[in-house]
C-alpha cells in the first residue's frame, strides 16, 4: 500500500502542451501514491485523510530529466571549448574509463545521486558506463534515494580509447545479459534501459544483438541522434546504406514503435528523419545547455511541437553543466528565442507553459502516467518556497515563471515520489 494524504497549497500543473493549470489555495489528493486531482475544497470522501498544509508555497509535479550521464557529473564544466567528438575523446572517454574502479565509482556516484536527490527532479533516464559492477552500484544508490530512474549500462565496441571499449560485439552483448540477469527483480524504482552509446561507438553486429536483447527482455532504448554536424557526416561514412542517421538504429528495431526509445538532441534531423521519429513515436530529449556548450546547434523544438513529436528535456550532464531541470527550461526558452531571431522568423519562441510541460508531462510520459496532477497520475510532487523572490502583486502563473528562472535547491521545501515523502 502506498501513502494517502492531501497537500494544501498553490498548485501548478500541465494538462497538456497548451493548458497550464494554476490554482491557489487548493487541495491535491494523493491516494495510494496516485493523484486524484486538485479541488477547491476537500471532497467528502477524502475528509479522513491527513492534510499537509503548505499554504503560500508552490506545489508542482516533480521534474523529469530524460537524458543525463551519471559518470560525467564529476567533470562538468570542463573542455567546453571543444565540439562533441573532440570533447568525447579528450575528456569524456578517459574519465568514464575510471569507472572500472568501483571505489572511484562509489565516491563520485554518491555525489551525483546526492545532488539529484536535493533537486526538483523526481525521475531520470541515466547513462552509466560500460562497466557492469559500477552500473549496478549506481542502480543501488538510485534505488536507495527513492528516485525513479532508468539506468543504462553503456555499449561501445568501436572507435573509443582502448581503456573504454569492449573487445567485440559478442563480449558487449554478453556483458549486457550478465548485467540484466544480476539485477533481475532487484529494484522497485530502478529499471534497466538498453544503451548503445551512439552509432559511431557500436558496430552493426552489436546493434543487431542489442535489438535481440531489447525484444527478448522487453526493454526500452536510449541513445544519441543528430547532435553535431561532424558526427552526422561520420555516421554517413560508417553506414552508407542508410537514408538518415536514425535509420542506423531503426534497421535493428531499436528506434521506437515496439521498444520505447529516447534519442537525445536531434539538433539537425532532416525531414526524412523527422518523419521517421514521428512515425516511430521516439521521444526526443532536448538538451539546450549541452547544445550551447558543445556548440552543437539549436534544436528546432517549435517545429517538433507543431509536428506533434514527443519531446522532453534533458540536462545531458556533462555536455550540460547543470543538473537543474529549471535551468533546462529557461535555456530552452532562450535558445528558441535565438533560433527565432537568427534562424527562422516564423518559429515562435517557446513560452513558459510550454517548457514547463516539456520538463514535466512531456518527459514524464516516457514513465507512463507521470508529470501531471490530473486524476490517475503517479504522485510525484515538489513544494517550492518562493518567499525570497515573491512580490505582492504576482499571480500564480507569474510566481511559477520566476520560480523557473530563479529558484535554487534550497527553495525546495518538500519532495514526494510515488507518494513517498523524500524530504
Ligand atoms: N554522443 C555520444 N556520447 C555522448 C556523450 O557522452 N555526450 C553527448 N552530449 N553526446 C554523446
Ligand atoms: Fe548525452
PDB file of N, CA, C and O in Angstrom, residues 154-160 164-174 194-212 223 234-235 237-242 245 247-254:
ATOM      1  N   UNK A 154      26.311   1.132 -20.626  1.00  0.00           N
ATOM      2  CA  UNK A 154      26.589   1.625 -21.978  1.00  0.00           C
ATOM      3  C   UNK A 154      27.266   0.530 -22.815  1.00  0.00           C
ATOM      4  O   UNK A 154      28.064  -0.249 -22.298  1.00  0.00           O
ATOM      5  N   UNK A 155      26.896   0.478 -24.107  1.00  0.00           N
ATOM      6  CA  UNK A 155      27.565  -0.450 -25.037  1.00  0.00           C
ATOM      7  C   UNK A 155      28.438   0.333 -25.995  1.00  0.00           C
ATOM      8  O   UNK A 155      27.988   1.310 -26.599  1.00  0.00           O
ATOM      9  N   UNK A 156      29.680  -0.106 -26.153  1.00  0.00           N
ATOM     10  CA  UNK A 156      30.583   0.507 -27.141  1.00  0.00           C
ATOM     11  C   UNK A 156      31.675  -0.492 -27.542  1.00  0.00           C
ATOM     12  O   UNK A 156      32.446  -0.925 -26.704  1.00  0.00           O
ATOM     13  N   UNK A 157      31.694  -0.859 -28.823  1.00  0.00           N
ATOM     14  CA  UNK A 157      32.695  -1.841 -29.276  1.00  0.00           C
ATOM     15  C   UNK A 157      33.554  -1.328 -30.437  1.00  0.00           C
ATOM     16  O   UNK A 157      34.202  -2.117 -31.117  1.00  0.00           O
ATOM     17  N   UNK A 158      33.508  -0.012 -30.687  1.00  0.00           N
ATOM     18  CA  UNK A 158      34.439   0.526 -31.697  1.00  0.00           C
ATOM     19  C   UNK A 158      34.691   2.020 -31.471  1.00  0.00           C
ATOM     20  O   UNK A 158      33.921   2.701 -30.777  1.00  0.00           O
ATOM     21  N   UNK A 159      35.768   2.499 -32.074  1.00  0.00           N
ATOM     22  CA  UNK A 159      36.096   3.931 -32.139  1.00  0.00           C
ATOM     23  C   UNK A 159      36.238   4.640 -30.795  1.00  0.00           C
ATOM     24  O   UNK A 159      35.975   5.837 -30.693  1.00  0.00           O
ATOM     25  N   UNK A 160      36.628   3.904 -29.753  1.00  0.00           N
ATOM     26  CA  UNK A 160      36.880   4.578 -28.475  1.00  0.00           C
ATOM     27  C   UNK A 160      38.355   4.451 -28.141  1.00  0.00           C
ATOM     28  O   UNK A 160      39.161   4.057 -28.994  1.00  0.00           O
ATOM     29  N   UNK A 164      38.381   2.154 -22.733  1.00  0.00           N
ATOM     30  CA  UNK A 164      36.925   2.260 -22.634  1.00  0.00           C
ATOM     31  C   UNK A 164      36.274   1.676 -23.882  1.00  0.00           C
ATOM     32  O   UNK A 164      35.531   2.335 -24.585  1.00  0.00           O
ATOM     33  N   UNK A 165      36.595   0.419 -24.128  1.00  0.00           N
ATOM     34  CA  UNK A 165      35.979  -0.218 -25.286  1.00  0.00           C
ATOM     35  C   UNK A 165      35.851  -1.707 -25.035  1.00  0.00           C
ATOM     36  O   UNK A 165      36.776  -2.335 -24.513  1.00  0.00           O
ATOM     37  N   UNK A 166      34.703  -2.265 -25.384  1.00  0.00           N
ATOM     38  CA  UNK A 166      34.517  -3.702 -25.230  1.00  0.00           C
ATOM     39  C   UNK A 166      35.230  -4.406 -26.383  1.00  0.00           C
ATOM     40  O   UNK A 166      35.387  -3.840 -27.474  1.00  0.00           O
ATOM     41  N   UNK A 167      35.679  -5.643 -26.129  1.00  0.00           N
ATOM     42  CA  UNK A 167      36.544  -6.361 -27.079  1.00  0.00           C
ATOM     43  C   UNK A 167      35.853  -6.703 -28.388  1.00  0.00           C
ATOM     44  O   UNK A 167      36.475  -6.748 -29.435  1.00  0.00           O
ATOM     45  N   UNK A 168      34.558  -6.959 -28.314  1.00  0.00           N
ATOM     46  CA  UNK A 168      33.816  -7.394 -29.503  1.00  0.00           C
ATOM     47  C   UNK A 168      32.330  -7.207 -29.248  1.00  0.00           C
ATOM     48  O   UNK A 168      31.908  -6.970 -28.106  1.00  0.00           O
ATOM     49  N   UNK A 169      31.548  -7.331 -30.335  1.00  0.00           N
ATOM     50  CA  UNK A 169      30.089  -7.247 -30.185  1.00  0.00           C
ATOM     51  C   UNK A 169      29.609  -8.348 -29.243  1.00  0.00           C
ATOM     52  O   UNK A 169      28.744  -8.122 -28.389  1.00  0.00           O
ATOM     53  N   UNK A 170      30.194  -9.539 -29.396  1.00  0.00           N
ATOM     54  CA  UNK A 170      29.772 -10.672 -28.556  1.00  0.00           C
ATOM     55  C   UNK A 170      30.031 -10.368 -27.088  1.00  0.00           C
ATOM     56  O   UNK A 170      29.162 -10.585 -26.225  1.00  0.00           O
ATOM     57  N   UNK A 171      31.216  -9.824 -26.787  1.00  0.00           N
ATOM     58  CA  UNK A 171      31.532  -9.536 -25.380  1.00  0.00           C
ATOM     59  C   UNK A 171      30.598  -8.465 -24.820  1.00  0.00           C
ATOM     60  O   UNK A 171      30.122  -8.551 -23.686  1.00  0.00           O
ATOM     61  N   UNK A 172      30.314  -7.456 -25.627  1.00  0.00           N
ATOM     62  CA  UNK A 172      29.429  -6.370 -25.183  1.00  0.00           C
ATOM     63  C   UNK A 172      28.017  -6.896 -24.892  1.00  0.00           C
ATOM     64  O   UNK A 172      27.402  -6.548 -23.880  1.00  0.00           O
ATOM     65  N   UNK A 173      27.529  -7.757 -25.786  1.00  0.00           N
ATOM     66  CA  UNK A 173      26.183  -8.321 -25.591  1.00  0.00           C
ATOM     67  C   UNK A 173      26.156  -9.246 -24.374  1.00  0.00           C
ATOM     68  O   UNK A 173      25.223  -9.195 -23.556  1.00  0.00           O
ATOM     69  N   UNK A 174      27.210 -10.059 -24.217  1.00  0.00           N
ATOM     70  CA  UNK A 174      27.266 -10.975 -23.058  1.00  0.00           C
ATOM     71  C   UNK A 174      27.273 -10.196 -21.757  1.00  0.00           C
ATOM     72  O   UNK A 174      26.616 -10.555 -20.783  1.00  0.00           O
ATOM     73  N   UNK A 194      18.352  -0.307 -22.459  1.00  0.00           N
ATOM     74  CA  UNK A 194      19.449  -0.678 -23.366  1.00  0.00           C
ATOM     75  C   UNK A 194      20.058   0.598 -23.952  1.00  0.00           C
ATOM     76  O   UNK A 194      19.336   1.480 -24.412  1.00  0.00           O
ATOM     77  N   UNK A 195      21.406   0.667 -23.946  1.00  0.00           N
ATOM     78  CA  UNK A 195      22.077   1.940 -24.179  1.00  0.00           C
ATOM     79  C   UNK A 195      23.276   1.845 -25.127  1.00  0.00           C
ATOM     80  O   UNK A 195      24.440   1.902 -24.683  1.00  0.00           O
ATOM     81  N   UNK A 196      23.011   1.663 -26.433  1.00  0.00           N
ATOM     82  CA  UNK A 196      24.131   1.811 -27.376  1.00  0.00           C
ATOM     83  C   UNK A 196      24.555   3.289 -27.332  1.00  0.00           C
ATOM     84  O   UNK A 196      23.711   4.164 -27.507  1.00  0.00           O
ATOM     85  N   UNK A 197      25.826   3.574 -27.076  1.00  0.00           N
ATOM     86  CA  UNK A 197      26.220   4.968 -26.819  1.00  0.00           C
ATOM     87  C   UNK A 197      25.789   5.900 -27.945  1.00  0.00           C
ATOM     88  O   UNK A 197      25.086   6.874 -27.718  1.00  0.00           O
ATOM     89  N   UNK A 198      26.228   5.621 -29.160  1.00  0.00           N
ATOM     90  CA  UNK A 198      25.747   6.229 -30.401  1.00  0.00           C
ATOM     91  C   UNK A 198      26.344   5.417 -31.540  1.00  0.00           C
ATOM     92  O   UNK A 198      27.238   4.590 -31.302  1.00  0.00           O
ATOM     93  N   UNK A 199      25.864   5.625 -32.744  1.00  0.00           N
ATOM     94  CA  UNK A 199      26.260   4.757 -33.850  1.00  0.00           C
ATOM     95  C   UNK A 199      27.785   4.670 -34.034  1.00  0.00           C
ATOM     96  O   UNK A 199      28.299   3.574 -34.252  1.00  0.00           O
ATOM     97  N   UNK A 200      28.529   5.770 -33.926  1.00  0.00           N
ATOM     98  CA  UNK A 200      29.978   5.624 -34.086  1.00  0.00           C
ATOM     99  C   UNK A 200      30.626   4.677 -33.071  1.00  0.00           C
ATOM    100  O   UNK A 200      31.720   4.157 -33.317  1.00  0.00           O
ATOM    101  N   UNK A 201      29.979   4.431 -31.921  1.00  0.00           N
ATOM    102  CA  UNK A 201      30.555   3.545 -30.887  1.00  0.00           C
ATOM    103  C   UNK A 201      30.122   2.097 -31.013  1.00  0.00           C
ATOM    104  O   UNK A 201      30.589   1.253 -30.238  1.00  0.00           O
ATOM    105  N   UNK A 202      29.192   1.778 -31.933  1.00  0.00           N
ATOM    106  CA  UNK A 202      28.621   0.428 -31.957  1.00  0.00           C
ATOM    107  C   UNK A 202      28.625  -0.143 -33.373  1.00  0.00           C
ATOM    108  O   UNK A 202      28.042   0.451 -34.290  1.00  0.00           O
ATOM    109  N   UNK A 203      29.239  -1.316 -33.538  1.00  0.00           N
ATOM    110  CA  UNK A 203      29.226  -1.988 -34.848  1.00  0.00           C
ATOM    111  C   UNK A 203      27.808  -2.461 -35.175  1.00  0.00           C
ATOM    112  O   UNK A 203      26.967  -2.608 -34.276  1.00  0.00           O
ATOM    113  N   UNK A 204      27.581  -2.733 -36.466  1.00  0.00           N
ATOM    114  CA  UNK A 204      26.281  -3.260 -36.878  1.00  0.00           C
ATOM    115  C   UNK A 204      25.975  -4.560 -36.140  1.00  0.00           C
ATOM    116  O   UNK A 204      24.837  -4.820 -35.748  1.00  0.00           O
ATOM    117  N   UNK A 205      27.015  -5.374 -35.959  1.00  0.00           N
ATOM    118  CA  UNK A 205      26.819  -6.653 -35.269  1.00  0.00           C
ATOM    119  C   UNK A 205      26.301  -6.427 -33.844  1.00  0.00           C
ATOM    120  O   UNK A 205      25.395  -7.116 -33.380  1.00  0.00           O
ATOM    121  N   UNK A 206      26.870  -5.437 -33.180  1.00  0.00           N
ATOM    122  CA  UNK A 206      26.426  -5.140 -31.814  1.00  0.00           C
ATOM    123  C   UNK A 206      24.997  -4.594 -31.821  1.00  0.00           C
ATOM    124  O   UNK A 206      24.158  -5.005 -31.006  1.00  0.00           O
ATOM    125  N   UNK A 207      24.699  -3.676 -32.734  1.00  0.00           N
ATOM    126  CA  UNK A 207      23.336  -3.116 -32.806  1.00  0.00           C
ATOM    127  C   UNK A 207      22.318  -4.237 -32.985  1.00  0.00           C
ATOM    128  O   UNK A 207      21.244  -4.228 -32.369  1.00  0.00           O
ATOM    129  N   UNK A 208      22.665  -5.201 -33.835  1.00  0.00           N
ATOM    130  CA  UNK A 208      21.745  -6.309 -34.091  1.00  0.00           C
ATOM    131  C   UNK A 208      21.511  -7.117 -32.809  1.00  0.00           C
ATOM    132  O   UNK A 208      20.377  -7.453 -32.460  1.00  0.00           O
ATOM    133  N   UNK A 209      22.583  -7.381 -32.090  1.00  0.00           N
ATOM    134  CA  UNK A 209      22.458  -8.150 -30.838  1.00  0.00           C
ATOM    135  C   UNK A 209      21.643  -7.367 -29.804  1.00  0.00           C
ATOM    136  O   UNK A 209      20.841  -7.943 -29.060  1.00  0.00           O
ATOM    137  N   UNK A 210      21.857  -6.057 -29.759  1.00  0.00           N
ATOM    138  CA  UNK A 210      21.104  -5.248 -28.792  1.00  0.00           C
ATOM    139  C   UNK A 210      19.615  -5.238 -29.154  1.00  0.00           C
ATOM    140  O   UNK A 210      18.750  -5.244 -28.271  1.00  0.00           O
ATOM    141  N   UNK A 211      19.330  -5.234 -30.458  1.00  0.00           N
ATOM    142  CA  UNK A 211      17.931  -5.333 -30.900  1.00  0.00           C
ATOM    143  C   UNK A 211      17.302  -6.621 -30.369  1.00  0.00           C
ATOM    144  O   UNK A 211      16.182  -6.611 -29.833  1.00  0.00           O
ATOM    145  N   UNK A 212      18.049  -7.736 -30.495  1.00  0.00           N
ATOM    146  CA  UNK A 212      17.532  -9.019 -29.999  1.00  0.00           C
ATOM    147  C   UNK A 212      17.288  -8.958 -28.488  1.00  0.00           C
ATOM    148  O   UNK A 212      16.273  -9.444 -27.991  1.00  0.00           O
ATOM    149  N   UNK A 223      19.668   6.519 -26.731  1.00  0.00           N
ATOM    150  CA  UNK A 223      20.930   6.801 -27.408  1.00  0.00           C
ATOM    151  C   UNK A 223      20.981   8.274 -27.817  1.00  0.00           C
ATOM    152  O   UNK A 223      20.193   9.077 -27.305  1.00  0.00           O
ATOM    153  N   UNK A 234      30.159  11.548 -40.078  1.00  0.00           N
ATOM    154  CA  UNK A 234      30.855  10.294 -39.756  1.00  0.00           C
ATOM    155  C   UNK A 234      29.891   9.108 -39.854  1.00  0.00           C
ATOM    156  O   UNK A 234      30.228   8.053 -40.412  1.00  0.00           O
ATOM    157  N   UNK A 235      28.691   9.283 -39.341  1.00  0.00           N
ATOM    158  CA  UNK A 235      27.692   8.202 -39.417  1.00  0.00           C
ATOM    159  C   UNK A 235      27.364   7.899 -40.883  1.00  0.00           C
ATOM    160  O   UNK A 235      27.185   6.737 -41.264  1.00  0.00           O
ATOM    161  N   UNK A 237      29.415   8.051 -43.317  1.00  0.00           N
ATOM    162  CA  UNK A 237      30.519   7.200 -43.808  1.00  0.00           C
ATOM    163  C   UNK A 237      30.413   5.781 -43.261  1.00  0.00           C
ATOM    164  O   UNK A 237      30.653   4.804 -43.969  1.00  0.00           O
ATOM    165  N   UNK A 238      30.055   5.677 -41.987  1.00  0.00           N
ATOM    166  CA  UNK A 238      30.008   4.360 -41.344  1.00  0.00           C
ATOM    167  C   UNK A 238      28.827   3.525 -41.847  1.00  0.00           C
ATOM    168  O   UNK A 238      28.896   2.301 -41.866  1.00  0.00           O
ATOM    169  N   UNK A 239      27.736   4.190 -42.193  1.00  0.00           N
ATOM    170  CA  UNK A 239      26.509   3.493 -42.612  1.00  0.00           C
ATOM    171  C   UNK A 239      26.056   4.066 -43.949  1.00  0.00           C
ATOM    172  O   UNK A 239      25.019   4.751 -44.020  1.00  0.00           O
ATOM    173  N   UNK A 240      26.800   3.812 -45.036  1.00  0.00           N
ATOM    174  CA  UNK A 240      26.486   4.453 -46.320  1.00  0.00           C
ATOM    175  C   UNK A 240      25.131   4.043 -46.901  1.00  0.00           C
ATOM    176  O   UNK A 240      24.583   4.743 -47.736  1.00  0.00           O
ATOM    177  N   UNK A 241      24.618   2.930 -46.431  1.00  0.00           N
ATOM    178  CA  UNK A 241      23.351   2.437 -46.989  1.00  0.00           C
ATOM    179  C   UNK A 241      22.123   2.904 -46.202  1.00  0.00           C
ATOM    180  O   UNK A 241      21.036   2.354 -46.363  1.00  0.00           O
ATOM    181  N   UNK A 242      22.266   3.927 -45.359  1.00  0.00           N
ATOM    182  CA  UNK A 242      21.094   4.443 -44.631  1.00  0.00           C
ATOM    183  C   UNK A 242      20.708   5.812 -45.187  1.00  0.00           C
ATOM    184  O   UNK A 242      21.573   6.586 -45.612  1.00  0.00           O
ATOM    185  N   UNK A 245      20.567   9.206 -40.202  1.00  0.00           N
ATOM    186  CA  UNK A 245      21.241   8.684 -39.006  1.00  0.00           C
ATOM    187  C   UNK A 245      20.281   7.755 -38.237  1.00  0.00           C
ATOM    188  O   UNK A 245      20.655   6.647 -37.821  1.00  0.00           O
ATOM    189  N   UNK A 247      18.098   5.849 -39.147  1.00  0.00           N
ATOM    190  CA  UNK A 247      17.928   4.513 -39.738  1.00  0.00           C
ATOM    191  C   UNK A 247      19.002   3.540 -39.250  1.00  0.00           C
ATOM    192  O   UNK A 247      18.794   2.323 -39.263  1.00  0.00           O
ATOM    193  N   UNK A 248      20.146   4.073 -38.788  1.00  0.00           N
ATOM    194  CA  UNK A 248      21.196   3.178 -38.285  1.00  0.00           C
ATOM    195  C   UNK A 248      20.747   2.465 -37.004  1.00  0.00           C
ATOM    196  O   UNK A 248      21.295   1.435 -36.627  1.00  0.00           O
ATOM    197  N   UNK A 249      19.735   3.021 -36.317  1.00  0.00           N
ATOM    198  CA  UNK A 249      19.115   2.331 -35.181  1.00  0.00           C
ATOM    199  C   UNK A 249      17.866   1.566 -35.642  1.00  0.00           C
ATOM    200  O   UNK A 249      17.621   0.439 -35.245  1.00  0.00           O
ATOM    201  N   UNK A 250      17.107   2.262 -36.480  1.00  0.00           N
ATOM    202  CA  UNK A 250      15.793   1.712 -36.872  1.00  0.00           C
ATOM    203  C   UNK A 250      15.926   0.356 -37.557  1.00  0.00           C
ATOM    204  O   UNK A 250      15.086  -0.524 -37.384  1.00  0.00           O
ATOM    205  N   UNK A 251      16.977   0.173 -38.343  1.00  0.00           N
ATOM    206  CA  UNK A 251      17.086  -1.095 -39.080  1.00  0.00           C
ATOM    207  C   UNK A 251      17.344  -2.288 -38.155  1.00  0.00           C
ATOM    208  O   UNK A 251      17.258  -3.438 -38.582  1.00  0.00           O
ATOM    209  N   UNK A 252      17.681  -2.003 -36.888  1.00  0.00           N
ATOM    210  CA  UNK A 252      17.816  -3.097 -35.915  1.00  0.00           C
ATOM    211  C   UNK A 252      16.654  -3.122 -34.914  1.00  0.00           C
ATOM    212  O   UNK A 252      16.735  -3.769 -33.867  1.00  0.00           O
ATOM    213  N   UNK A 253      15.607  -2.351 -35.214  1.00  0.00           N
ATOM    214  CA  UNK A 253      14.408  -2.381 -34.355  1.00  0.00           C
ATOM    215  C   UNK A 253      14.613  -1.715 -33.014  1.00  0.00           C
ATOM    216  O   UNK A 253      13.962  -2.070 -32.026  1.00  0.00           O
ATOM    217  N   UNK A 254      15.553  -0.742 -32.952  1.00  0.00           N
ATOM    218  CA  UNK A 254      15.780  -0.047 -31.676  1.00  0.00           C
ATOM    219  C   UNK A 254      15.536   1.450 -31.853  1.00  0.00           C
ATOM    220  O   UNK A 254      16.343   2.290 -31.462  1.00  0.00           O
TER     221      UNK A 254
END
